[in-house]
Amino acid sequence: MKNLFSRSLPLVVLATLAAPAAASSGPATSLAPQRVEGNPHIMPEHLTTAQIARAGKPAVIGVFDVCVDRAGVVTEVRVVRSTTFAAYDAKIQRQIRSWRYQPVLLDGQAAAGCTTVTLVYHQK
């Protein structure tokens, strides 16, 4: 039997951030939260990997909105675009909830904010 798991590769790309609007006349503003803790390489379980292979998909893409509080703790993870594999979506959400971010700064003050995480899983 061919080993379907040896050449699998996930890729995480962080994209846009939505944060509360504020005047920018004060101290520095950082609208992009930086992930400082947590593994971005989220692999599907073996059963899901086999399902992806049987479906003939060389790649699956999932898009998730991630919100963080003023301390950089993830408070919400919402599926924007499903990978179409429920078990994989659930695993991604669980893993993202364990991530930590450097707090978003608005006028030098920590603020809550949201970002979009796109995960692309390639199976060769």
mmCIF file of C-alpha atoms in Angstrom:
data_model
loop_
_atom_site.group_PDB
_atom_site.id
_atom_site.type_symbol
_atom_site.label_atom_id
_atom_site.label_comp_id
_atom_site.label_asym_id
_atom_site.label_seq_id
_atom_site.Cartn_x
_atom_site.Cartn_y
_atom_site.Cartn_z
ATOM 1 C CA MET A 1 0.000 0.000 0.000
ATOM 2 C CA LYS A 2 1.271 3.452 -0.914
ATOM 3 C CA ASN A 3 2.156 5.708 2.033
ATOM 4 C CA LEU A 4 -0.152 8.721 1.679
ATOM 5 C CA PHE A 5 1.257 10.538 4.688
ATOM 6 C CA SER A 6 4.953 10.944 3.949
ATOM 7 C CA ARG A 7 4.648 13.858 1.511
ATOM 8 C CA SER A 8 1.888 15.932 3.068
ATOM 9 C CA LEU A 9 2.550 19.599 3.717
ATOM 10 C CA PRO A 10 0.437 22.277 5.431
ATOM 11 C CA LEU A 11 0.983 25.996 4.959
ATOM 12 C CA VAL A 12 -0.479 28.750 7.099
ATOM 13 C CA VAL A 13 -0.830 32.307 5.829
ATOM 14 C CA LEU A 14 -2.024 35.148 8.040
ATOM 15 C CA ALA A 15 -4.006 37.855 6.306
ATOM 16 C CA THR A 16 -6.164 40.858 7.141
ATOM 17 C CA LEU A 17 -6.943 42.207 10.578
ATOM 18 C CA ALA A 18 -10.018 44.079 11.726
ATOM 19 C CA ALA A 19 -9.535 46.119 14.886
ATOM 20 C CA PRO A 20 -11.530 48.888 16.522
ATOM 21 C CA ALA A 21 -11.211 52.217 14.708
ATOM 22 C CA ALA A 22 -9.156 54.831 16.527
ATOM 23 C CA ALA A 23 -7.487 58.147 15.808
ATOM 24 C CA SER A 24 -3.824 57.676 15.009
ATOM 25 C CA SER A 25 -2.500 60.953 16.422
ATOM 26 C CA GLY A 26 -0.974 59.273 19.495
ATOM 27 C CA PRO A 27 1.677 56.593 20.026
ATOM 28 C CA ALA A 28 2.463 53.813 17.567
ATOM 29 C CA THR A 29 -0.292 51.584 16.259
ATOM 30 C CA SER A 30 0.149 47.903 15.373
ATOM 31 C CA LEU A 31 -2.899 46.479 13.615
ATOM 32 C CA ALA A 32 -1.391 43.104 12.756
ATOM 33 C CA PRO A 33 -1.350 40.590 15.611
ATOM 34 C CA GLN A 34 1.762 38.440 15.537
ATOM 35 C CA ARG A 35 1.425 34.798 16.556
ATOM 36 C CA VAL A 36 4.026 34.184 19.259
ATOM 37 C CA GLU A 37 2.995 30.727 20.440
ATOM 38 C CA GLY A 38 1.402 27.673 18.851
ATOM 39 C CA ASN A 39 2.193 25.348 15.973
ATOM 40 C CA PRO A 40 0.951 26.646 12.588
ATOM 41 C CA HIS A 41 1.559 23.270 10.888
ATOM 42 C CA ILE A 42 -1.783 21.606 11.525
ATOM 43 C CA MET A 43 -1.909 18.187 9.910
ATOM 44 C CA PRO A 44 -5.159 16.281 9.401
ATOM 45 C CA GLU A 45 -5.562 12.943 11.160
ATOM 46 C CA HIS A 46 -4.652 9.846 9.131
ATOM 47 C CA LEU A 47 -8.314 9.007 8.430
ATOM 48 C CA THR A 48 -8.930 12.513 7.060
ATOM 49 C CA THR A 49 -5.740 12.355 4.996
ATOM 50 C CA ALA A 50 -7.003 9.137 3.419
ATOM 51 C CA GLN A 51 -10.393 10.769 2.742
ATOM 52 C CA ILE A 52 -8.667 13.708 1.051
ATOM 53 C CA ALA A 53 -6.686 11.295 -1.130
ATOM 54 C CA ARG A 54 -9.809 9.279 -2.036
ATOM 55 C CA ALA A 55 -11.574 12.516 -2.980
ATOM 56 C CA GLY A 56 -8.734 13.176 -5.433
ATOM 57 C CA LYS A 57 -7.900 16.556 -3.926
ATOM 58 C CA PRO A 58 -4.246 17.554 -4.172
ATOM 59 C CA ALA A 59 -4.933 20.414 -1.731
ATOM 60 C CA VAL A 60 -7.615 21.665 0.640
ATOM 61 C CA ILE A 61 -8.011 25.240 1.840
ATOM 62 C CA GLY A 62 -9.613 26.440 5.052
ATOM 63 C CA VAL A 63 -10.166 30.066 6.034
ATOM 64 C CA PHE A 64 -10.787 31.009 9.663
ATOM 65 C CA ASP A 65 -11.512 34.289 11.445
ATOM 66 C CA VAL A 66 -9.511 34.483 14.671
ATOM 67 C CA CYS A 67 -10.245 37.053 17.371
ATOM 68 C CA VAL A 68 -7.884 37.850 20.241
ATOM 69 C CA ASP A 69 -8.347 39.795 23.451
ATOM 70 C CA ARG A 70 -6.120 42.594 24.768
ATOM 71 C CA ALA A 71 -3.711 40.015 26.215
ATOM 72 C CA GLY A 72 -3.334 38.205 22.868
ATOM 73 C CA VAL A 73 -5.394 35.186 23.930
ATOM 74 C CA VAL A 74 -7.592 33.678 21.204
ATOM 75 C CA THR A 75 -11.228 34.249 22.153
ATOM 76 C CA GLU A 76 -13.005 33.112 18.987
ATOM 77 C CA VAL A 77 -12.304 30.958 15.937
ATOM 78 C CA ARG A 78 -14.933 30.930 13.195
ATOM 79 C CA VAL A 79 -14.929 28.966 9.936
ATOM 80 C CA VAL A 80 -15.161 31.337 6.962
ATOM 81 C CA ARG A 81 -14.401 28.699 4.323
ATOM 82 C CA SER A 82 -14.503 25.027 5.271
ATOM 83 C CA THR A 83 -11.868 22.551 4.139
ATOM 84 C CA THR A 84 -14.953 20.396 3.393
ATOM 85 C CA PHE A 85 -13.656 17.860 5.913
ATOM 86 C CA ALA A 86 -15.461 18.460 9.231
ATOM 87 C CA ALA A 87 -12.916 16.571 11.341
ATOM 88 C CA TYR A 88 -10.079 18.649 9.886
ATOM 89 C CA ASP A 89 -11.982 21.924 10.404
ATOM 90 C CA ALA A 90 -12.576 20.940 14.045
ATOM 91 C CA LYS A 91 -8.899 20.057 14.570
ATOM 92 C CA ILE A 92 -7.786 23.357 13.030
ATOM 93 C CA GLN A 93 -10.158 25.282 15.302
ATOM 94 C CA ARG A 94 -8.901 23.412 18.393
ATOM 95 C CA GLN A 95 -5.265 24.080 17.494
ATOM 96 C CA ILE A 96 -5.821 27.765 16.690
ATOM 97 C CA ARG A 97 -7.529 28.233 20.077
ATOM 98 C CA SER A 98 -4.222 27.234 21.717
ATOM 99 C CA TRP A 99 -2.245 29.909 19.846
ATOM 100 C CA ARG A 100 -1.136 33.124 21.537
ATOM 101 C CA TYR A 101 -0.572 36.467 19.854
ATOM 102 C CA GLN A 102 1.382 39.581 20.676
ATOM 103 C CA PRO A 103 -1.372 42.045 21.626
ATOM 104 C CA VAL A 104 -2.669 44.429 18.978
ATOM 105 C CA LEU A 105 -1.716 48.036 19.748
ATOM 106 C CA LEU A 106 -3.958 51.011 19.028
ATOM 107 C CA ASP A 107 -2.420 54.351 19.954
ATOM 108 C CA GLY A 108 0.045 52.488 22.158
ATOM 109 C CA GLN A 109 -2.664 50.622 24.077
ATOM 110 C CA ALA A 110 -3.422 46.907 23.864
ATOM 111 C CA ALA A 111 -6.732 46.250 22.092
ATOM 112 C CA ALA A 112 -8.789 43.267 21.025
ATOM 113 C CA GLY A 113 -8.791 42.486 17.313
ATOM 114 C CA CYS A 114 -9.490 39.861 14.687
ATOM 115 C CA THR A 115 -7.452 38.433 11.840
ATOM 116 C CA THR A 116 -8.033 35.908 9.086
ATOM 117 C CA VAL A 117 -5.968 32.727 8.943
ATOM 118 C CA THR A 118 -5.814 30.745 5.705
ATOM 119 C CA LEU A 119 -4.530 27.199 5.909
ATOM 120 C CA VAL A 120 -3.583 25.357 2.724
ATOM 121 C CA TYR A 121 -2.901 21.637 3.068
ATOM 122 C CA HIS A 122 -1.081 20.053 0.113
ATOM 123 C CA GLN A 123 -1.050 16.319 -0.392
ATOM 124 C CA LYS A 124 1.323 14.945 -3.008
#
